[in-house]
Amino acid sequence: MDIYQVRAEKVVKRIEELALITEEEGCITRTFGTKPFLEGSKKVFDWMLEAGLLTTIDNIGNVRGKLLSDNPQAKTFVIGSHIDTVVNAGKFDGPLGVLMGLDLLENLIQSKAKLPFHIELIAFSDEEGVRFHTTYLGSKVVAGLFESNKLDEKDCHGISLKEVINEMGGNYHLLPEDKIAEWLGYFEIHIEQGPVLYEKNIPVAVVTGIAGQQRAEITFTGVAGHAGTVPMDMRQDALATAAEFVLETEKLALEQKDKIVATIGKLEVIQSASNVIPGKVVCTLDVRCAEIDVLNAAYNSIKETCYSVAEKRNVDVKWNLVQGTNPTKCDETLTNALKEAISQSGHPVIELVSGAGHDGVPISAVSPISMLFVRCFKGISHNPLENAETKDIAAAIEVSDKFLEEVISNRL
Ligand code: HGY
Ligand code: MN
Ligand code: MN
């Protein structure tokens, strides 16, 4: 069996092991700071330690393994992805990039590669932003971009981010010390989470950019009432208002389906009962686009639509922009090296823009970034059916080895 297939099987074995650690029996959920999350981090920590990396867990819960150059003044090349998950997740989104990164470093150690720069493998602690509805907490700390006003954000149980950091054994006062001062570059391997490679029957693609995204939390406040006595034309129904808003948003996104996507992923009827007209509804909005002007225009027209639907129904709206990230470009030099590695490995070079967000977004402010996509089953992700074939992981390992050789020999 070829060496890449052997290495890929070891990556998959570790992915399967990590996937057994979850908050909910029967599905995969490891959200920032929970006990299963910490158990998963410890497992990755132990693997990094076993591999011979200088391993630590920083104040925001990132698991970090360093392979040092002999030159103490050298810059750092980071390889990473995230180990937190969405709810009822697949097993590859995040862990694939962390455990393939670990394999790449194990291979460098085994081949006694002389490193002109430090390489740091990072398992980011909160890329998905499930618990506090704000993403990239781990990578923002490493990039020195963490906003301390996020420390008072509360989760659905009223627990603040700073309390969770303390519970994890971190010290939020020391977060600024966890940043990497001198970056050489960043490389992330991730499943495509889209159907292109599956349709084209190609194992890998190079990522040229990451779409921008706007995330908002919207509260509709009407009047709760008796389901049996309030005439239909006298209601201020918060749920009917939210429902019309959801369909109007879908209609607007469909009209621009080649450029934008818009999703209302969460909707909660507050103090709901089957015989009460909903008085209060909270929902989320997630809008994405690779072009900033189109993204802003779509976001603003969705917001205007929201207010006009609510006004028509005499319902109040509170609109809170939770986070906005601009479209991000991958570094040309690193991306060309990745294209070269793909063609040297015998694959056609496919260039894709990622609709999904990744930790390279905040990191791009302080470092050149690069990403390699791996084909996944029908493009399915954020779903337990998510799957990547071992042979595609083997192909991605071969490409990544060649890419790293290029970076090391030319210090791109
Ligand atoms: O939602 C996303 O873009 C990614 O899964 N964090
Ligand atoms: Mn991901
Ligand atoms: Mn994800």
mmCIF file of N, CA and C and ligand atoms in Angstrom, residues 82 84-86 89 93-94 127-128 190-191 193 215 288 356-358 381-382 386, ligand 3:
data_model
loop_
_atom_site.group_PDB
_atom_site.id
_atom_site.type_symbol
_atom_site.label_atom_id
_atom_site.label_comp_id
_atom_site.label_asym_id
_atom_site.label_seq_id
_atom_site.Cartn_x
_atom_site.Cartn_y
_atom_site.Cartn_z
ATOM 1 N N HIS A 82 -9.872 23.774 13.023
ATOM 2 C CA HIS A 82 -10.565 23.882 14.323
ATOM 3 C C HIS A 82 -11.006 22.518 14.858
ATOM 4 N N ASP A 84 -13.549 22.569 17.408
ATOM 5 C CA ASP A 84 -14.933 22.698 17.868
ATOM 6 C C ASP A 84 -15.846 22.318 16.698
ATOM 7 N N THR A 85 -17.098 21.997 17.012
ATOM 8 C CA THR A 85 -18.004 21.558 15.928
ATOM 9 C C THR A 85 -19.319 22.336 16.012
ATOM 10 N N VAL A 86 -20.130 22.198 14.986
ATOM 11 C CA VAL A 86 -21.522 22.668 15.084
ATOM 12 C C VAL A 86 -22.298 21.592 15.863
ATOM 13 N N ALA A 89 -22.829 17.475 14.163
ATOM 14 C CA ALA A 89 -21.870 17.762 13.091
ATOM 15 C C ALA A 89 -21.421 16.505 12.357
ATOM 16 N N ASP A 93 -15.211 18.188 9.443
ATOM 17 C CA ASP A 93 -15.166 19.658 9.409
ATOM 18 C C ASP A 93 -14.340 20.160 10.588
ATOM 19 N N GLY A 94 -13.084 20.485 10.313
ATOM 20 C CA GLY A 94 -12.159 20.948 11.370
ATOM 21 C C GLY A 94 -11.121 19.900 11.691
ATOM 22 N N GLU A 127 -14.023 27.998 16.096
ATOM 23 C CA GLU A 127 -14.167 28.557 14.736
ATOM 24 C C GLU A 127 -15.651 28.711 14.414
ATOM 25 N N GLU A 128 -16.464 27.761 14.886
ATOM 26 C CA GLU A 128 -17.884 27.754 14.472
ATOM 27 C C GLU A 128 -18.702 28.846 15.157
ATOM 28 N N HIS A 190 -9.011 21.537 4.466
ATOM 29 C CA HIS A 190 -10.406 21.477 4.920
ATOM 30 C C HIS A 190 -11.247 20.741 3.886
ATOM 31 N N ILE A 191 -12.300 20.073 4.291
ATOM 32 C CA ILE A 191 -13.209 19.491 3.297
ATOM 33 C C ILE A 191 -13.880 20.650 2.559
ATOM 34 N N GLN A 193 -16.908 21.132 1.598
ATOM 35 C CA GLN A 193 -18.252 21.481 2.099
ATOM 36 C C GLN A 193 -19.132 22.012 0.956
ATOM 37 N N ARG A 215 -23.497 38.250 10.086
ATOM 38 C CA ARG A 215 -24.372 37.463 10.959
ATOM 39 C C ARG A 215 -25.143 38.427 11.877
ATOM 40 N N ARG A 288 -23.984 35.538 2.944
ATOM 41 C CA ARG A 288 -22.599 35.400 2.496
ATOM 42 C C ARG A 288 -22.468 35.744 1.012
ATOM 43 N N ALA A 356 -17.876 28.744 2.865
ATOM 44 C CA ALA A 356 -17.771 28.582 4.319
ATOM 45 C C ALA A 356 -16.663 29.481 4.846
ATOM 46 N N GLY A 357 -16.825 29.915 6.076
ATOM 47 C CA GLY A 357 -15.772 30.702 6.722
ATOM 48 C C GLY A 357 -14.701 29.773 7.270
ATOM 49 N N HIS A 358 -13.503 30.308 7.447
ATOM 50 C CA HIS A 358 -12.409 29.499 8.010
ATOM 51 C C HIS A 358 -11.496 30.393 8.841
ATOM 52 N N SER A 381 -22.053 18.813 4.436
ATOM 53 C CA SER A 381 -21.315 19.167 5.649
ATOM 54 C C SER A 381 -22.281 19.774 6.665
ATOM 55 N N HIS A 382 -21.779 19.931 7.921
ATOM 56 C CA HIS A 382 -22.680 20.356 9.014
ATOM 57 C C HIS A 382 -23.849 19.390 9.086
ATOM 58 N N GLU A 386 -21.605 13.834 6.507
ATOM 59 C CA GLU A 386 -20.328 14.372 5.984
ATOM 60 C C GLU A 386 -19.297 13.256 5.888
HETATM 61 MN MN MN B 3 -18.152 24.355 9.929
#
